[in-house]
XYZ file of N, CA and C in Angstrom:
246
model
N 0.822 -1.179 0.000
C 0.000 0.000 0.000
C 0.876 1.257 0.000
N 1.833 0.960 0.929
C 2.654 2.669 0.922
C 3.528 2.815 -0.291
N 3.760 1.456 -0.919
C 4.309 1.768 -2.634
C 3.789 2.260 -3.781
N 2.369 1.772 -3.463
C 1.278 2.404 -4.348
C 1.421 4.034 -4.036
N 0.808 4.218 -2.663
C 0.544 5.642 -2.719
C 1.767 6.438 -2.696
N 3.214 5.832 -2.896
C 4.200 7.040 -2.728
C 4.473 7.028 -4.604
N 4.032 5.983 -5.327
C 4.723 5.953 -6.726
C 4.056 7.231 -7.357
N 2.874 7.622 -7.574
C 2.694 8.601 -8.721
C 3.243 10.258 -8.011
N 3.487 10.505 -6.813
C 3.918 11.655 -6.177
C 5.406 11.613 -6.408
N 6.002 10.314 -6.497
C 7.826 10.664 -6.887
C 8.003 10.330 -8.448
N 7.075 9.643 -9.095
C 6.835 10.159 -10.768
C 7.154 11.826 -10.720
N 6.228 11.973 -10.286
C 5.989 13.481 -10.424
C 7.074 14.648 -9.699
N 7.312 14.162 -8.431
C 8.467 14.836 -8.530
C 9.830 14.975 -8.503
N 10.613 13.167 -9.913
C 11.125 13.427 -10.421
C 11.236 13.890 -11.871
N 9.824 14.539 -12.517
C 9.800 15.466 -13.174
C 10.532 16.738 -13.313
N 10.551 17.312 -11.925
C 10.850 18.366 -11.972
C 12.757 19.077 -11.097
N 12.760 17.958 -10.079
C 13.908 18.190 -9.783
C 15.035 17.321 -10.288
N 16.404 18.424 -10.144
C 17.708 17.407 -10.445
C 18.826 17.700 -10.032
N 20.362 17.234 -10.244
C 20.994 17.709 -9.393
C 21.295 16.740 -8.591
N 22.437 16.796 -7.738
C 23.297 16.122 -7.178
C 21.766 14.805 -6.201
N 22.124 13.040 -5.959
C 21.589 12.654 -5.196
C 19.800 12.706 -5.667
N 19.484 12.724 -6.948
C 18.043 12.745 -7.139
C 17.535 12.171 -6.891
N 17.569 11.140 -6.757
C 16.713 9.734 -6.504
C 16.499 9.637 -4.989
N 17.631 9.949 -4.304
C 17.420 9.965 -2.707
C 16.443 11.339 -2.481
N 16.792 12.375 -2.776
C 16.121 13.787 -2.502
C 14.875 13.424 -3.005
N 14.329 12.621 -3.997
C 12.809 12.328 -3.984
C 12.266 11.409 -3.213
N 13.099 10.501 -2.661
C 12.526 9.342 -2.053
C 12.543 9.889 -0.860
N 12.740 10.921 -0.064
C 13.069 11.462 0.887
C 11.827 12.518 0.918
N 11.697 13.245 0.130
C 10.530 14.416 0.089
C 9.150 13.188 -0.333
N 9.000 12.189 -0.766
C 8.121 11.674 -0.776
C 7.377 10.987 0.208
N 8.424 10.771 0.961
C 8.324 9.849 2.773
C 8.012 10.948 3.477
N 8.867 11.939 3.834
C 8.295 13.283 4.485
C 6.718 14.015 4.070
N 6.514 14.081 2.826
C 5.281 14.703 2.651
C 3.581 13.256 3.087
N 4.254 12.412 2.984
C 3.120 11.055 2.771
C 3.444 10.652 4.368
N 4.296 11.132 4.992
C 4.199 10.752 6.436
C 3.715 12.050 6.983
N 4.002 13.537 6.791
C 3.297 14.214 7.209
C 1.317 14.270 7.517
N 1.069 13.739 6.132
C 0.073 13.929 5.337
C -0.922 12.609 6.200
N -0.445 11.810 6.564
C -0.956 10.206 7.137
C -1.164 10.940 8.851
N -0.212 11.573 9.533
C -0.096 12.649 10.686
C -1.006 12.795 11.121
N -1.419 14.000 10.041
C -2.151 14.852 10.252
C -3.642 14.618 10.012
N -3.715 13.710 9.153
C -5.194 13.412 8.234
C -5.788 12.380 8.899
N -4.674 11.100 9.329
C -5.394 9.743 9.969
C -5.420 9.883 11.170
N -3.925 9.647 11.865
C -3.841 9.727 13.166
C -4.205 10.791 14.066
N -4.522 11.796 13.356
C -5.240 13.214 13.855
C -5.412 13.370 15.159
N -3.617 13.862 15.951
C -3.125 13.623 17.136
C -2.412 14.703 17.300
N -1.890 15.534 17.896
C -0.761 16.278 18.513
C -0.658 17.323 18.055
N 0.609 17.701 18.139
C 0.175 19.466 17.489
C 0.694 19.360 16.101
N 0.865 18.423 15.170
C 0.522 18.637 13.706
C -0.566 18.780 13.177
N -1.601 17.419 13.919
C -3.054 17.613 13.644
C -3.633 18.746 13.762
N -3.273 19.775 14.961
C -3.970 20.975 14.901
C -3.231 21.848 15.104
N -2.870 22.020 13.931
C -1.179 23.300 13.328
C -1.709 23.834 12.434
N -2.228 24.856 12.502
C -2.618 26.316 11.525
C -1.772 25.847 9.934
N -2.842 26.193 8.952
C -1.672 25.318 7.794
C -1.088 26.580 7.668
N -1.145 27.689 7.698
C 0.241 28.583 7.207
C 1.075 28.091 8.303
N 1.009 28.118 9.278
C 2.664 27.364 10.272
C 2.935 26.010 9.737
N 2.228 25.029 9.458
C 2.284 23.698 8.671
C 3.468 24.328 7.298
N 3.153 24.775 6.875
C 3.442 25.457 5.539
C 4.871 26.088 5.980
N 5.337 26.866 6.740
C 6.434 27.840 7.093
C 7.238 26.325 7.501
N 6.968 25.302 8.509
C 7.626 24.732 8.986
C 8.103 23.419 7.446
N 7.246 23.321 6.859
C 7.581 22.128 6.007
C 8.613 23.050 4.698
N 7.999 24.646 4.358
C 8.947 24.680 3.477
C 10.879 24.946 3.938
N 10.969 25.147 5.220
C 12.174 25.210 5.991
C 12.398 23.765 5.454
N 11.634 22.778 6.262
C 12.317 21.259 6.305
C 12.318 20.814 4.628
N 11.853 21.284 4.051
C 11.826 20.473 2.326
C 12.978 21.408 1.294
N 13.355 22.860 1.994
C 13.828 23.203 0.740
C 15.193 22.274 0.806
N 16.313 22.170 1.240
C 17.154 21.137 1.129
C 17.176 20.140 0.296
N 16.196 19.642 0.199
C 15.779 18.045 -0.636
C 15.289 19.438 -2.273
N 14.686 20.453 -1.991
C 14.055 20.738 -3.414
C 15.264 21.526 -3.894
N 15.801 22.503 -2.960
C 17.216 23.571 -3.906
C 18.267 22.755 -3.533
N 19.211 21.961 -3.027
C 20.312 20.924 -2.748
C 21.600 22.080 -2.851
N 22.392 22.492 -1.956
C 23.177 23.426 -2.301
C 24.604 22.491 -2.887
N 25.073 22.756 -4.204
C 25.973 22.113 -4.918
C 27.065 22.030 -4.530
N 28.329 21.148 -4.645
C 29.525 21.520 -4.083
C 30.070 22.161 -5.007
N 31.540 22.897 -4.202
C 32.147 23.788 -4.592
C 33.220 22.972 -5.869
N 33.567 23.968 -7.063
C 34.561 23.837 -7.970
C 35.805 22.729 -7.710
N 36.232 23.314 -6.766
C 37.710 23.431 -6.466
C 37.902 22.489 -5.064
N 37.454 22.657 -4.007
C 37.543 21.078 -3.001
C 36.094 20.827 -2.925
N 35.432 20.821 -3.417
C 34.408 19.736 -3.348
C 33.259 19.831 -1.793
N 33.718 20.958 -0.778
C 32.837 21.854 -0.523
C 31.591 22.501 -0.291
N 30.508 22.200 0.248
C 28.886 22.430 -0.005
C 29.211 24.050 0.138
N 28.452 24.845 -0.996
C 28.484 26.356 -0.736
C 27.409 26.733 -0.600
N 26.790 27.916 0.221
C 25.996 28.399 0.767
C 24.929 28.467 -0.152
């Protein structure tokens, strides 16, 4: 069941991202968003369940941009740059 429902969401978003580690950075934003999403919707418990979605929203795009912008390494030693 959780293969089913994670396959057409990492179809989709390896559409759009790329860049160093793709395959992990989707399989990673796909587990995070489908475990958020199971949280909040099924187990409808704690303070995700009742988290204002703009704070839902502020807190997930902090935790996801990493996996969506990946900061590249550097030229010359190899380096993560800001």
């Amino acid at each position: 069941m959780y293969a089913a429902m994670q396959e057409y969401p990492t179809a989709a978003y390896r559409t759009v991202l790329e860049g160093p580690d793709v395959d992990a950075r989707v399989d990673l934003l796909a587990a995070v968003l489908l475990g958020v999403t199971f949280s909040r919707y099924v187990v409808r418990e704690g303070a995700l369940a009742s988290m204002e979605p703009s704070v839902l929203s502020a807190h997930l795009a902090g935790l996801l941009r990493p996996l969506v912008q990946p900061r590249h390494a550097g030229p010359a030693d190899g380096d993560p740059q800001p």
